[in-house]
PDB file of C-alpha atoms in Angstrom:
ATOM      1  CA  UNK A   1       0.000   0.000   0.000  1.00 84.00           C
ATOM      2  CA  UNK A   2       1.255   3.303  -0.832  1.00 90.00           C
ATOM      3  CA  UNK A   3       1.491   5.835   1.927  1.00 94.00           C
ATOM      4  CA  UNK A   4      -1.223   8.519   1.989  1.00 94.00           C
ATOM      5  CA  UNK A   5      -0.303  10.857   5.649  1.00 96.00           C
ATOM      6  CA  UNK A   6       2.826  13.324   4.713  1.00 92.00           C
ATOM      7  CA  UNK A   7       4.541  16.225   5.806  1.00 93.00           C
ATOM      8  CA  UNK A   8       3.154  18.800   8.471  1.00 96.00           C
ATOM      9  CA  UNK A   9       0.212  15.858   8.824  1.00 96.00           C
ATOM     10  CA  UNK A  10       2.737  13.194   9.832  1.00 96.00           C
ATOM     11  CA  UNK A  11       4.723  15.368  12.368  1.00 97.00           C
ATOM     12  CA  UNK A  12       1.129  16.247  13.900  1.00 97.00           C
ATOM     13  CA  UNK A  13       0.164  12.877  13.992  1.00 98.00           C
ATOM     14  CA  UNK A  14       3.530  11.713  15.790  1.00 98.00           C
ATOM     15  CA  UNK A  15       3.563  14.581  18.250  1.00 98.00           C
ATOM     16  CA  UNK A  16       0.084  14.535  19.186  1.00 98.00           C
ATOM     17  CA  UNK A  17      -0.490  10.295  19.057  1.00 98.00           C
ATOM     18  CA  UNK A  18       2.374  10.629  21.636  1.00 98.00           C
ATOM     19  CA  UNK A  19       0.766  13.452  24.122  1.00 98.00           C
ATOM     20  CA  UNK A  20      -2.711  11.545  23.822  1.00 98.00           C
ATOM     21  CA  UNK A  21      -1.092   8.299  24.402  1.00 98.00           C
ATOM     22  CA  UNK A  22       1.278   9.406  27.364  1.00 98.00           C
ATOM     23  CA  UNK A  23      -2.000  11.011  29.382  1.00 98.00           C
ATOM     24  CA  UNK A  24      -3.970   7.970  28.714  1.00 97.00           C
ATOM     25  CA  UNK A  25      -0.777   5.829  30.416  1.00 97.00           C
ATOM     26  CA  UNK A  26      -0.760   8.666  32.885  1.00 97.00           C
ATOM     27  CA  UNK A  27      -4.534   8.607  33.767  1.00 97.00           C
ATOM     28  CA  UNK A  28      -4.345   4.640  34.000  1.00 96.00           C
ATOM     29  CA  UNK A  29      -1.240   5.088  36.819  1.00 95.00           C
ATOM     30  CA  UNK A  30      -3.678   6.581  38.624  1.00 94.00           C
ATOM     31  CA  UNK A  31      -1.564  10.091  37.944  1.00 96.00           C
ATOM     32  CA  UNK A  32      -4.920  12.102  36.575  1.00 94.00           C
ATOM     33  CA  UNK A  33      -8.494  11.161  37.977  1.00 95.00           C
ATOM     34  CA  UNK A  34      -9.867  11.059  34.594  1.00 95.00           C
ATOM     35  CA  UNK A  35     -10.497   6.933  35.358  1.00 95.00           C
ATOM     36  CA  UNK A  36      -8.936   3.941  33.969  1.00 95.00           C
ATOM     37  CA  UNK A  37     -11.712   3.730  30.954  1.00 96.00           C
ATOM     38  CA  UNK A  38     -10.954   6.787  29.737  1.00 97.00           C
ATOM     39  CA  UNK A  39      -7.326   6.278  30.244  1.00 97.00           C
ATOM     40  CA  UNK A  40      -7.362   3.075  28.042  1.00 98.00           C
ATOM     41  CA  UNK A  41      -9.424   4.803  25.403  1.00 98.00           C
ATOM     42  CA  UNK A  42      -6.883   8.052  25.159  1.00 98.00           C
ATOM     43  CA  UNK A  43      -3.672   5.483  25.129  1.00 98.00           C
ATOM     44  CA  UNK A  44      -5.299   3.583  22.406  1.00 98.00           C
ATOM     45  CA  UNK A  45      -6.561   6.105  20.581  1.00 98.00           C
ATOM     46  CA  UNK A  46      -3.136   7.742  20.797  1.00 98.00           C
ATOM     47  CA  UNK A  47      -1.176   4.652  20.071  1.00 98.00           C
ATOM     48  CA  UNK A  48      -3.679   4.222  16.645  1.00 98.00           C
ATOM     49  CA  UNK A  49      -2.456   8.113  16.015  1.00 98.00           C
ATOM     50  CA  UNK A  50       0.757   7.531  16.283  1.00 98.00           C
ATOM     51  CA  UNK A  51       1.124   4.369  14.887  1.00 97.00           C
ATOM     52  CA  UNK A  52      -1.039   5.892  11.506  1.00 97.00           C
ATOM     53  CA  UNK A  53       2.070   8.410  11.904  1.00 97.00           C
ATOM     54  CA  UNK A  54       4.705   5.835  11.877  1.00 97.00           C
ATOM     55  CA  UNK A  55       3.586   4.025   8.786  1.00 96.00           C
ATOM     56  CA  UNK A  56       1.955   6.767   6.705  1.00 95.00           C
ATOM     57  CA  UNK A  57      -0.912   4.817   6.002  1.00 96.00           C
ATOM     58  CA  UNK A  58      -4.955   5.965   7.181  1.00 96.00           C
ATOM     59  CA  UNK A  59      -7.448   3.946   6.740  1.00 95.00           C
ATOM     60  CA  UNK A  60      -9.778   6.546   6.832  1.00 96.00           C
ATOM     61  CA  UNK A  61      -7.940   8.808   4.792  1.00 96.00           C
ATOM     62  CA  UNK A  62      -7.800   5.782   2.018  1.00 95.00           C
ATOM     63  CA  UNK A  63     -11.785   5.088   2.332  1.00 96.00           C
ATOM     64  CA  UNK A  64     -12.160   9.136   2.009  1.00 97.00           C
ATOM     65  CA  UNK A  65      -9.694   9.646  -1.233  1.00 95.00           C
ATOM     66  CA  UNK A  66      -7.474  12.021   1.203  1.00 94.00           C
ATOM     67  CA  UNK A  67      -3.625  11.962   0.336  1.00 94.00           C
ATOM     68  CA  UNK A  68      -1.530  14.401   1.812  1.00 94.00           C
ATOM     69  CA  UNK A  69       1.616  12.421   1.009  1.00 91.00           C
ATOM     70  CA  UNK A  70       3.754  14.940  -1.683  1.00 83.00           C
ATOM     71  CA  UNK A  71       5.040  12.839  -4.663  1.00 77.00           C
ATOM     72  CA  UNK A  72       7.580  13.676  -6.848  1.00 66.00           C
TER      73      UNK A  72
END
């Protein structure tokens, strides 16, 4: 599959996927009372963020025709 997340998306993607992922781990320590369900949703939704980052490839941005990956 060809990769479809580039540039400014990518970094945004990395960056953020991290923060959302780190107070999700942080919330399910215990460290933030925003409860351990909502901690496992924001690590997992921040690990899928990041991990979309990592690889370049969205699923949604496939099913949507969105390509923000520059080709030359």
């Amino acid at each position: 599959m060809e990769p479809n997340v580039g540039g400014l998306d990518r970094t945004a993607r990395l960056v953020g996927g991290l923060l959302v992922a780190l107070v999700g781990i942080v919330s399910l320590a215990g460290l933030l009372p925003l409860g351990s369900t909502v901690g496992a949703g924001l690590a997992l939704v921040g690990a899928i963020v990041f991990g979309t980052g990592l690889t370049q490839q969205c699923l949604a941005y496939r099913l949507f025709g969105v390509d923000t990956c520059k080709r030359t």
